[in-house]
Structure formats: structure tokens, C-alpha cells
PDB file of C-alpha atoms in Angstrom:
ATOM      1  CA  MET R   2       5.380  16.262  20.554  1.00 39.00           C
ATOM      2  CA  LEU R   3       1.232  16.729  20.889  1.00 37.00           C
ATOM      3  CA  THR R   4       1.562  20.362  19.541  1.00 39.00           C
ATOM      4  CA  LEU R   5       3.113  18.999  16.555  1.00 48.00           C
ATOM      5  CA  LYS R   6       0.714  16.223  15.920  1.00 44.00           C
ATOM      6  CA  LEU R   7      -2.103  18.764  16.249  1.00 42.00           C
ATOM      7  CA  ALA R   8      -0.408  20.746  13.624  1.00 46.00           C
ATOM      8  CA  GLU R   9      -0.266  18.165  10.834  1.00 51.00           C
ATOM      9  CA  LEU R  10      -4.055  17.281  11.618  1.00 48.00           C
ATOM     10  CA  GLN R  11      -5.160  20.832  11.098  1.00 49.00           C
ATOM     11  CA  VAL R  12      -3.271  21.141   7.669  1.00 64.00           C
ATOM     12  CA  GLY R  13      -5.075  17.767   6.326  1.00 71.00           C
ATOM     13  CA  TYR R  14      -3.763  14.862   7.386  1.00 80.00           C
ATOM     14  CA  THR R  15      -5.493  11.779   9.138  1.00 81.00           C
ATOM     15  CA  THR R  16      -2.470   9.478   9.324  1.00 84.00           C
ATOM     16  CA  ILE R  17       0.999  10.288  10.828  1.00 85.00           C
ATOM     17  CA  ALA R  18       4.247   8.111  11.833  1.00 87.00           C
ATOM     18  CA  LEU R  19       5.913   8.651  15.007  1.00 87.00           C
ATOM     19  CA  GLU R  20       9.445   7.760  14.219  1.00 88.00           C
ATOM     20  CA  PHE R  21      12.240   6.175  16.320  1.00 90.00           C
ATOM     21  CA  SER R  22      15.737   6.161  14.700  1.00 89.00           C
ATOM     22  CA  ILE R  23      18.624   3.689  15.314  1.00 88.00           C
ATOM     23  CA  THR R  24      22.287   4.058  14.757  1.00 87.00           C
ATOM     24  CA  GLY R  25      25.181   1.662  15.323  1.00 81.00           C
ATOM     25  CA  LYS R  26      24.404  -1.686  16.560  1.00 81.00           C
ATOM     26  CA  VAL R  27      21.195  -3.092  17.153  1.00 82.00           C
ATOM     27  CA  PRO R  28      20.312  -3.848  20.411  1.00 80.00           C
ATOM     28  CA  ALA R  29      20.332  -7.833  21.494  1.00 79.00           C
ATOM     29  CA  GLN R  30      16.308  -7.452  22.754  1.00 83.00           C
ATOM     30  CA  ILE R  31      14.185  -5.445  20.154  1.00 85.00           C
ATOM     31  CA  THR R  32      11.157  -3.691  21.853  1.00 86.00           C
ATOM     32  CA  ASN R  33       8.985  -0.919  20.122  1.00 86.00           C
ATOM     33  CA  GLU R  34      10.309   1.822  22.087  1.00 86.00           C
ATOM     34  CA  ILE R  35       7.115   4.169  21.379  1.00 86.00           C
ATOM     35  CA  PRO R  36       5.169   3.991  24.161  1.00 85.00           C
ATOM     36  CA  ASN R  37       1.663   2.357  23.736  1.00 83.00           C
ATOM     37  CA  PRO R  38      -0.387   3.946  24.834  1.00 83.00           C
ATOM     38  CA  LEU R  39       1.137   7.406  24.203  1.00 81.00           C
ATOM     39  CA  PRO R  40       1.670   9.794  26.716  1.00 82.00           C
ATOM     40  CA  PHE R  41      -0.728  12.224  25.667  1.00 78.00           C
ATOM     41  CA  THR R  42      -4.378  11.871  23.980  1.00 81.00           C
ATOM     42  CA  PRO R  43      -4.086  12.102  20.543  1.00 78.00           C
ATOM     43  CA  PRO R  44      -7.437  13.314  18.426  1.00 79.00           C
ATOM     44  CA  ALA R  45     -10.188  10.902  17.520  1.00 81.00           C
ATOM     45  CA  LYS R  46      -9.799  11.537  13.955  1.00 81.00           C
ATOM     46  CA  LEU R  47      -5.980  10.687  14.089  1.00 83.00           C
ATOM     47  CA  ARG R  48      -4.346   7.734  13.278  1.00 87.00           C
ATOM     48  CA  ILE R  49      -0.729   6.934  14.588  1.00 88.00           C
ATOM     49  CA  ILE R  50       1.409   4.152  13.161  1.00 89.00           C
ATOM     50  CA  ARG R  51       5.241   3.673  14.546  1.00 91.00           C
ATOM     51  CA  ARG R  52       8.106   3.820  12.812  1.00 91.00           C
ATOM     52  CA  CYS R  53      11.638   2.686  12.871  1.00 91.00           C
ATOM     53  CA  THR R  54      14.288   4.120  10.787  1.00 91.00           C
ATOM     54  CA  LEU R  55      17.495   2.143  10.289  1.00 90.00           C
ATOM     55  CA  PHE R  56      20.634   4.179   9.364  1.00 91.00           C
ATOM     56  CA  LEU R  57      22.949   1.688   7.583  1.00 88.00           C
ATOM     57  CA  SER R  58      26.555   2.162   7.092  1.00 85.00           C
ATOM     58  CA  ASP R  59      28.138  -1.279   7.516  1.00 80.00           C
ATOM     59  CA  PRO R  60      25.912  -3.651   4.968  1.00 74.00           C
ATOM     60  CA  SER R  61      28.450  -6.755   6.893  1.00 74.00           C
ATOM     61  CA  GLN R  62      26.545  -6.100   9.799  1.00 74.00           C
ATOM     62  CA  ASN R  63      23.670  -8.134  11.184  1.00 67.00           C
ATOM     63  CA  TYR R  64      21.047  -5.503  11.915  1.00 69.00           C
ATOM     64  CA  ARG R  65      18.527  -8.071  12.472  1.00 78.00           C
ATOM     65  CA  LEU R  66      15.926  -6.559   9.924  1.00 83.00           C
ATOM     66  CA  PRO R  67      13.360  -9.275  10.156  1.00 82.00           C
ATOM     67  CA  GLN R  68      12.417  -8.538  14.017  1.00 85.00           C
ATOM     68  CA  LEU R  69      12.521  -5.113  13.504  1.00 84.00           C
ATOM     69  CA  SER R  70       9.740  -5.486  10.501  1.00 84.00           C
ATOM     70  CA  THR R  71       7.521  -7.232  12.717  1.00 86.00           C
ATOM     71  CA  THR R  72       8.092  -5.199  15.873  1.00 87.00           C
ATOM     72  CA  TYR R  73       7.279  -1.669  14.088  1.00 90.00           C
ATOM     73  CA  ASP R  74       4.160  -0.934  11.966  1.00 89.00           C
ATOM     74  CA  LEU R  75       6.859   0.647   9.357  1.00 91.00           C
ATOM     75  CA  PHE R  76      10.461  -0.252   8.624  1.00 91.00           C
ATOM     76  CA  ALA R  77      12.949   2.195   6.877  1.00 92.00           C
ATOM     77  CA  LEU R  78      16.404   1.867   5.881  1.00 92.00           C
ATOM     78  CA  ARG R  79      18.805   5.047   5.266  1.00 92.00           C
ATOM     79  CA  PRO R  80      21.899   3.815   3.503  1.00 91.00           C
ATOM     80  CA  THR R  81      24.955   6.204   4.555  1.00 89.00           C
ATOM     81  CA  THR R  82      27.506   4.780   1.633  1.00 89.00           C
ATOM     82  CA  GLU R  83      27.244   4.162  -1.794  1.00 89.00           C
ATOM     83  CA  LYS R  84      27.398   0.225  -0.850  1.00 91.00           C
ATOM     84  CA  ALA R  85      24.434   0.264   2.030  1.00 90.00           C
ATOM     85  CA  LEU R  86      22.433   1.890  -0.777  1.00 91.00           C
ATOM     86  CA  GLN R  87      23.003  -0.886  -3.692  1.00 91.00           C
ATOM     87  CA  LEU R  88      22.427  -3.656  -0.516  1.00 90.00           C
ATOM     88  CA  ALA R  89      19.344  -1.913   0.392  1.00 90.00           C
ATOM     89  CA  CYS R  90      18.064  -1.748  -3.341  1.00 92.00           C
ATOM     90  CA  TYR R  91      19.170  -5.439  -4.068  1.00 92.00           C
ATOM     91  CA  SER R  92      18.480  -7.697  -1.145  1.00 89.00           C
ATOM     92  CA  LEU R  93      17.528  -6.279   1.910  1.00 89.00           C
ATOM     93  CA  GLU R  94      13.603  -6.278   3.136  1.00 88.00           C
ATOM     94  CA  CYS R  95      12.447  -3.073   4.138  1.00 89.00           C
ATOM     95  CA  ASP R  96       9.525  -0.639   3.320  1.00 90.00           C
ATOM     96  CA  LEU R  97      10.734   2.574   2.801  1.00 93.00           C
ATOM     97  CA  ILE R  98      14.247   3.697   1.787  1.00 94.00           C
ATOM     98  CA  SER R  99      14.874   7.231   3.223  1.00 92.00           C
ATOM     99  CA  LEU R 100      17.993   8.907   2.075  1.00 90.00           C
ATOM    100  CA  ASP R 101      18.958  12.106   3.784  1.00 89.00           C
ATOM    101  CA  PHE R 102      18.567  14.953   1.379  1.00 90.00           C
ATOM    102  CA  SER R 103      19.784  17.856   3.335  1.00 88.00           C
ATOM    103  CA  ILE R 104      23.293  16.519   2.907  1.00 89.00           C
ATOM    104  CA  ARG R 105      25.442  16.470  -0.152  1.00 89.00           C
ATOM    105  CA  HIS R 106      25.994  12.847  -0.573  1.00 87.00           C
ATOM    106  CA  PRO R 107      29.187  11.432  -2.297  1.00 85.00           C
ATOM    107  CA  PHE R 108      27.809   9.190  -4.810  1.00 85.00           C
ATOM    108  CA  TYR R 109      25.035   9.314  -7.247  1.00 86.00           C
ATOM    109  CA  PHE R 110      21.744   7.609  -7.746  1.00 90.00           C
ATOM    110  CA  PRO R 111      22.159   4.853 -10.200  1.00 89.00           C
ATOM    111  CA  ILE R 112      19.495   4.111 -12.399  1.00 91.00           C
ATOM    112  CA  LYS R 113      19.602   0.537 -12.508  1.00 92.00           C
ATOM    113  CA  THR R 114      19.987   0.396  -8.639  1.00 92.00           C
ATOM    114  CA  ILE R 115      16.978   2.363  -8.160  1.00 93.00           C
ATOM    115  CA  LYS R 116      14.894   0.437 -10.346  1.00 93.00           C
ATOM    116  CA  SER R 117      15.760  -3.054  -8.753  1.00 93.00           C
ATOM    117  CA  ALA R 118      14.325  -1.270  -5.778  1.00 92.00           C
ATOM    118  CA  LEU R 119      11.498  -0.478  -7.421  1.00 93.00           C
ATOM    119  CA  GLU R 120      10.892  -3.734  -8.966  1.00 92.00           C
ATOM    120  CA  ARG R 121      10.836  -5.513  -5.572  1.00 91.00           C
ATOM    121  CA  GLY R 122       7.749  -3.277  -4.404  1.00 90.00           C
ATOM    122  CA  ILE R 123      10.239  -0.835  -2.046  1.00 92.00           C
ATOM    123  CA  LYS R 124       9.296   3.318  -2.310  1.00 93.00           C
ATOM    124  CA  PHE R 125      11.782   5.737  -2.001  1.00 94.00           C
ATOM    125  CA  GLU R 126      11.254   8.905   0.762  1.00 93.00           C
ATOM    126  CA  ILE R 127      11.943  12.739   0.092  1.00 92.00           C
ATOM    127  CA  CYS R 128      11.969  14.093   3.765  1.00 91.00           C
ATOM    128  CA  TYR R 129      11.515  18.187   2.965  1.00 89.00           C
ATOM    129  CA  GLY R 130      11.521  19.237   6.800  1.00 85.00           C
ATOM    130  CA  PRO R 131      14.968  20.134   6.965  1.00 83.00           C
ATOM    131  CA  GLY R 132      15.016  22.285   3.600  1.00 83.00           C
ATOM    132  CA  VAL R 133      12.117  23.679   4.923  1.00 82.00           C
ATOM    133  CA  LEU R 134      13.540  25.134   8.141  1.00 80.00           C
ATOM    134  CA  ASN R 135      16.587  26.139   6.322  1.00 73.00           C
ATOM    135  CA  ALA R 136      18.683  26.438   9.715  1.00 74.00           C
ATOM    136  CA  ASP R 137      22.206  26.119   8.240  1.00 76.00           C
ATOM    137  CA  GLY R 138      22.086  29.190   6.011  1.00 77.00           C
ATOM    138  CA  GLY R 139      20.916  27.250   2.886  1.00 80.00           C
ATOM    139  CA  ALA R 140      23.172  24.362   2.262  1.00 88.00           C
ATOM    140  CA  SER R 141      20.476  21.871   3.203  1.00 87.00           C
ATOM    141  CA  ARG R 142      17.685  23.668   0.752  1.00 89.00           C
ATOM    142  CA  ARG R 143      20.514  23.444  -1.868  1.00 90.00           C
ATOM    143  CA  ASN R 144      21.151  19.984  -1.254  1.00 90.00           C
ATOM    144  CA  LEU R 145      17.648  18.862  -0.808  1.00 90.00           C
ATOM    145  CA  ILE R 146      16.667  20.668  -4.475  1.00 90.00           C
ATOM    146  CA  SER R 147      19.704  18.804  -5.880  1.00 91.00           C
ATOM    147  CA  ASN R 148      19.001  15.527  -4.357  1.00 91.00           C
ATOM    148  CA  ALA R 149      15.537  15.436  -4.786  1.00 92.00           C
ATOM    149  CA  THR R 150      15.879  16.071  -8.545  1.00 92.00           C
ATOM    150  CA  GLN R 151      18.588  13.604  -8.982  1.00 92.00           C
ATOM    151  CA  LEU R 152      16.124  11.011  -7.491  1.00 93.00           C
ATOM    152  CA  ILE R 153      13.117  11.856  -9.521  1.00 92.00           C
ATOM    153  CA  ARG R 154      15.177  11.809 -12.809  1.00 92.00           C
ATOM    154  CA  ALA R 155      16.294   8.418 -11.453  1.00 92.00           C
ATOM    155  CA  THR R 156      12.966   7.036 -10.809  1.00 92.00           C
ATOM    156  CA  ARG R 157      11.091   8.933 -13.394  1.00 91.00           C
ATOM    157  CA  GLY R 158       8.885  10.337 -10.910  1.00 89.00           C
ATOM    158  CA  LYS R 159       7.615   6.691  -9.839  1.00 90.00           C
ATOM    159  CA  GLY R 160       7.360   5.021  -6.288  1.00 91.00           C
ATOM    160  CA  ILE R 161       8.427   8.427  -4.186  1.00 93.00           C
ATOM    161  CA  VAL R 162       6.883   8.927  -1.003  1.00 93.00           C
ATOM    162  CA  ILE R 163       7.180  12.583   0.329  1.00 92.00           C
ATOM    163  CA  SER R 164       7.002  13.339   3.927  1.00 89.00           C
ATOM    164  CA  SER R 165       8.453  15.906   6.524  1.00 87.00           C
ATOM    165  CA  GLU R 166      10.714  14.283   9.024  1.00 85.00           C
ATOM    166  CA  ALA R 167       9.217  17.420  11.024  1.00 80.00           C
ATOM    167  CA  LYS R 168      10.610  17.978  14.634  1.00 80.00           C
ATOM    168  CA  GLU R 169       8.920  21.204  14.821  1.00 79.00           C
ATOM    169  CA  ALA R 170       5.375  22.383  14.048  1.00 78.00           C
ATOM    170  CA  LEU R 171       6.713  25.040  11.814  1.00 79.00           C
ATOM    171  CA  ALA R 172       8.363  21.794   9.386  1.00 80.00           C
ATOM    172  CA  CYS R 173       4.844  20.828   8.503  1.00 83.00           C
ATOM    173  CA  ARG R 174       3.325  21.681   5.316  1.00 86.00           C
ATOM    174  CA  SER R 175       0.061  21.045   3.608  1.00 85.00           C
ATOM    175  CA  PRO R 176      -0.448  18.457   0.910  1.00 87.00           C
ATOM    176  CA  ALA R 177      -1.101  21.062  -1.682  1.00 88.00           C
ATOM    177  CA  ASP R 178       1.962  22.983  -0.568  1.00 89.00           C
ATOM    178  CA  ILE R 179       4.061  20.080  -0.319  1.00 90.00           C
ATOM    179  CA  ILE R 180       2.498  19.142  -4.365  1.00 91.00           C
ATOM    180  CA  ASN R 181       3.828  22.882  -5.442  1.00 90.00           C
ATOM    181  CA  LEU R 182       7.310  21.970  -3.842  1.00 89.00           C
ATOM    182  CA  ALA R 183       7.746  18.904  -5.538  1.00 90.00           C
ATOM    183  CA  ALA R 184       6.869  20.397  -8.685  1.00 91.00           C
ATOM    184  CA  LEU R 185      10.283  22.901  -8.499  1.00 88.00           C
ATOM    185  CA  TRP R 186      12.029  19.651  -8.277  1.00 90.00           C
ATOM    186  CA  GLY R 187      10.823  18.335 -11.361  1.00 90.00           C
ATOM    187  CA  LEU R 188       8.105  15.820 -10.220  1.00 91.00           C
ATOM    188  CA  PRO R 189       4.692  16.305 -12.273  1.00 90.00           C
ATOM    189  CA  GLN R 190       1.757  17.426 -10.175  1.00 90.00           C
ATOM    190  CA  GLU R 191      -0.054  14.198 -10.869  1.00 90.00           C
ATOM    191  CA  ARG R 192       2.934  12.218  -9.805  1.00 91.00           C
ATOM    192  CA  GLY R 193       3.145  14.755  -6.606  1.00 90.00           C
ATOM    193  CA  THR R 194      -0.596  14.207  -5.936  1.00 90.00           C
ATOM    194  CA  GLU R 195       0.401  10.306  -5.911  1.00 90.00           C
ATOM    195  CA  ALA R 196       3.448  10.803  -3.416  1.00 90.00           C
ATOM    196  CA  VAL R 197       1.660  12.205  -0.841  1.00 89.00           C
ATOM    197  CA  GLY R 198      -1.371  10.099  -1.285  1.00 87.00           C
ATOM    198  CA  ARG R 199      -1.587   6.968  -3.023  1.00 89.00           C
ATOM    199  CA  GLU R 200       2.024   5.964  -2.595  1.00 90.00           C
ATOM    200  CA  ALA R 201       2.164   6.816   0.932  1.00 89.00           C
ATOM    201  CA  ARG R 202      -0.930   4.788   1.543  1.00 89.00           C
ATOM    202  CA  SER R 203       0.425   1.622  -0.203  1.00 90.00           C
ATOM    203  CA  VAL R 204       3.724   1.619   1.865  1.00 90.00           C
ATOM    204  CA  VAL R 205       1.596   1.526   5.351  1.00 89.00           C
ATOM    205  CA  VAL R 206      -0.836  -0.964   3.723  1.00 88.00           C
ATOM    206  CA  GLN R 207       1.971  -3.213   2.318  1.00 88.00           C
ATOM    207  CA  ALA R 208       3.924  -3.179   5.368  1.00 87.00           C
ATOM    208  CA  GLU R 209       0.761  -4.341   7.320  1.00 86.00           C
ATOM    209  CA  MET R 210      -0.068  -7.396   4.889  1.00 84.00           C
ATOM    210  CA  LYS R 211       3.528  -8.638   5.677  1.00 81.00           C
ATOM    211  CA  ARG R 212       3.037  -8.408   9.171  1.00 78.00           C
ATOM    212  CA  ARG R 213      -0.415 -10.202   9.009  1.00 76.00           C
ATOM    213  CA  SER R 214      -0.348 -12.394   6.111  1.00 70.00           C
ATOM    214  CA  TYR R 215       0.916 -16.235   6.018  1.00 63.00           C
ATOM    215  CA  ARG R 216       1.420 -17.477   2.489  1.00 58.00           C
ATOM    216  CA  GLY R 217      -0.688 -14.868   1.073  1.00 55.00           C
ATOM    217  CA  VAL R 218      -3.891 -15.418   3.520  1.00 63.00           C
ATOM    218  CA  ILE R 219      -4.495 -11.869   5.404  1.00 60.00           C
ATOM    219  CA  ASP R 220      -7.991 -12.509   6.906  1.00 61.00           C
ATOM    220  CA  VAL R 221     -10.875 -15.304   6.711  1.00 56.00           C
ATOM    221  CA  LEU R 222     -13.810 -13.946   5.774  1.00 57.00           C
ATOM    222  CA  HIS R 223     -15.494 -17.349   5.578  1.00 58.00           C
ATOM    223  CA  GLY R 224     -15.138 -19.898   8.114  1.00 56.00           C
ATOM    224  CA  GLY R 225     -16.477 -22.887   5.888  1.00 57.00           C
ATOM    225  CA  GLU R 226     -19.783 -22.849   7.274  1.00 62.00           C
ATOM    226  CA  GLU R 227     -22.258 -24.991   5.738  1.00 63.00           C
ATOM    227  CA  PRO R 228     -24.910 -22.714   3.820  1.00 61.00           C
ATOM    228  CA  GLU R 229     -28.438 -22.799   4.594  1.00 66.00           C
ATOM    229  CA  ARG R 230     -30.630 -25.282   2.421  1.00 65.00           C
ATOM    230  CA  ASP R 231     -33.705 -23.783   0.536  1.00 61.00           C
ATOM    231  CA  PRO R 232     -37.040 -26.106   1.339  1.00 61.00           C
ATOM    232  CA  ALA R 233     -38.203 -25.341  -1.796  1.00 59.00           C
ATOM    233  CA  LEU R 234     -35.204 -27.029  -3.747  1.00 57.00           C
ATOM    234  CA  GLU R 235     -35.320 -30.127  -1.749  1.00 55.00           C
ATOM    235  CA  ASN R 236     -36.755 -33.402  -3.047  1.00 54.00           C
ATOM    236  CA  SER R 237     -39.303 -35.313  -0.961  1.00 50.00           C
ATOM    237  CA  ASN R 238     -36.752 -37.730   0.452  1.00 52.00           C
ATOM    238  CA  GLY R 239     -34.835 -34.577   1.535  1.00 50.00           C
ATOM    239  CA  SER R 240     -32.254 -34.441  -1.028  1.00 50.00           C
ATOM    240  CA  VAL R 241     -31.459 -31.292  -3.053  1.00 47.00           C
ATOM    241  CA  GLY R 242     -32.143 -31.938  -6.886  1.00 48.00           C
ATOM    242  CA  LYS R 243     -30.052 -31.385  -9.588  1.00 48.00           C
ATOM    243  CA  ASN R 244     -31.859 -28.462 -11.342  1.00 48.00           C
ATOM    244  CA  LYS R 245     -34.563 -31.048 -12.319  1.00 47.00           C
ATOM    245  CA  ARG R 246     -38.115 -29.526 -12.873  1.00 49.00           C
ATOM    246  CA  LYS R 247     -41.258 -31.556 -12.286  1.00 46.00           C
ATOM    247  CA  ALA R 248     -43.777 -31.265 -15.134  1.00 45.00           C
ATOM    248  CA  ASP R 249     -46.562 -30.532 -12.383  1.00 48.00           C
ATOM    249  CA  THR R 250     -44.623 -27.252 -11.526  1.00 47.00           C
ATOM    250  CA  PHE R 251     -45.974 -25.615 -14.922  1.00 45.00           C
ATOM    251  CA  ASP R 252     -49.204 -24.206 -15.157  1.00 51.00           C
ATOM    252  CA  GLU R 253     -51.729 -24.994 -17.765  1.00 50.00           C
ATOM    253  CA  GLU R 254     -51.368 -21.374 -19.065  1.00 51.00           C
ATOM    254  CA  SER R 255     -47.443 -21.402 -19.364  1.00 53.00           C
ATOM    255  CA  ALA R 256     -47.797 -24.067 -21.244  1.00 50.00           C
ATOM    256  CA  VAL R 257     -50.329 -22.983 -23.625  1.00 50.00           C
ATOM    257  CA  ILE R 258     -48.166 -20.019 -24.129  1.00 51.00           C
ATOM    258  CA  ALA R 259     -44.981 -22.509 -24.541  1.00 53.00           C
ATOM    259  CA  ASN R 260     -46.938 -24.513 -27.463  1.00 54.00           C
ATOM    260  CA  ALA R 261     -48.131 -21.383 -29.102  1.00 52.00           C
ATOM    261  CA  GLN R 262     -44.977 -19.504 -29.568  1.00 54.00           C
ATOM    262  CA  LYS R 263     -43.331 -22.979 -30.372  1.00 59.00           C
ATOM    263  CA  PRO R 264     -43.252 -23.345 -34.619  1.00 70.00           C
ATOM    264  CA  LEU R 265     -45.022 -26.037 -36.112  1.00 70.00           C
ATOM    265  CA  SER R 266     -43.277 -28.428 -38.244  1.00 77.00           C
ATOM    266  CA  LYS R 267     -44.242 -29.780 -41.672  1.00 77.00           C
ATOM    267  CA  ARG R 268     -45.956 -32.852 -40.815  1.00 80.00           C
ATOM    268  CA  GLN R 269     -47.995 -30.608 -38.193  1.00 80.00           C
ATOM    269  CA  GLN R 270     -48.719 -28.467 -41.062  1.00 80.00           C
ATOM    270  CA  LYS R 271     -49.954 -31.128 -43.628  1.00 81.00           C
ATOM    271  CA  ARG R 272     -51.985 -32.340 -40.883  1.00 82.00           C
ATOM    272  CA  GLN R 273     -54.054 -29.549 -39.993  1.00 82.00           C
ATOM    273  CA  ALA R 274     -54.295 -28.641 -43.791  1.00 82.00           C
ATOM    274  CA  LYS R 275     -55.884 -32.086 -44.371  1.00 82.00           C
ATOM    275  CA  GLN R 276     -58.671 -31.630 -41.391  1.00 83.00           C
ATOM    276  CA  ALA R 277     -59.287 -28.379 -42.616  1.00 80.00           C
ATOM    277  CA  ARG R 278     -60.147 -29.727 -45.840  1.00 71.00           C
TER     278      ARG R 278
END
């Protein structure tokens, strides 16, 4: 595991997610199965977040999604049926919808269903690791290209996050390689850059806001302390003046300049002409 994380750090990543997968019934006592602290010492520049991926097969089963979402830093759903995909897109709360792109799904990705998840702020994840290793003679690679192309067509390239799901160091690729790989799926270069950078970061930030926020408040930056008063703005009795300026605050030179710049009225002009005569 340490070799894999060092490999991801060397190819240009500063934040990675350790994944714990749950298949079937969720246990009654939900705990974070990823140890903290970790059994190895990660590099100083590497940030590690803990992620849980739940395989969703039976929509009628209670999976205790709120408890899982608060226990882990990142929570993802992996639907295995069409009904599970519709339920995840329309109603279930999660940070990511991660489909297995290495297999051939017996259903399509409806545009209306995918769009409803994007409107709720849920991103879709494409994992390229199984397709890169190609351990089954090319079937996973073909399925990856076909499924990724279908998802990109349904989302129009928006709301997509590309990750490795790597179990070996050989499955890790640099961000530039991933952008070129996504171009083969039909994802434009600017969308591919967002899928590796901005979209992935937004998922982590949004998940953190869900855990820490309460009624829209994330952090209190000002505790309501009384600001310091300026003695120059206070009156002699200690009260602060309401934008009132005293006559003695003007010096004589400023008063002369102000009077000189002020235009004369007609009455003053007649008086000055009379005095001159």
C-alpha cells in the first residue's frame, strides 16, 4: 500500500483517497475501517482522505447512508442495477456515483436520470485502473471505452471525476496521461483537465461542508467582540459622534481656500462692484 501511495505522489498528486468497499448488508455498528493513524508514515506533502464505496443492488434495503456519510471523508455509491442507478440519481444522498466501467452493463445511462443527479450536485466517477491493466484479455478495456463514451454523451462532459481505483502501482497514471486518455473517450481537453483537478476538488470540499456545516454556517470567523473605539472620534462626554465635525477642526487656510473656490452670488457681485465704484 505504501508503494502505491508513493507512486501516486511521484506522478503529480498531492491528495489521494483510501477506499473501503461495502457489499451487501451494512453492519449495525458503523465505524471507519481505515485506521487512523495509518500503519505507515505518509509523505509530508501527501494528504490522505478516507473514502467508503457502497455497492447498491437492492433499493429496498436500508443502507444507513447518513451514518456512512458522516463516518468517512468521502462517500460513494456504486449501483449495480438500473433501479439502483435511478434511486441514486433521484433521491439518495452521496458525494459520488461510481459505476464499474470494466463490465458490460445490461442497461443504458438515461440522459434525464443522469441530469437529475448533476442538478443535485452529485458527480460521476470514471475509474480507468482496470482498463489500463487489461488483465482479462481486452474485455475490460473495451467496456471502459464504451461505458465512458456513453456517460460523456449523457453528461455532455460535465460533472465527471476521473480516478484510478488502482490496486497496483502500475495502474497509476499522471494527470497529463489521464487527459489524453479521456480525449480518446470523447472528452475535450478542457473538460479532462477539470475532471482531474477542479471537479475532483469540488467533491472533497462539498463532502467536507456536509459534515461540518450547520444551517449554512461552516466556520465562525468573528466571535462578535466589540471593536476598539477610536478616541479621536469620541466627544468629551465619552459618546461617539455621529459624523459631526466641529467648526474648530478646520484651520484658517482650509477655510480661506474653501471660500475662494466657492462661486460668488449675484448679490455679492453687485456689492463688490458698488464698493469698487
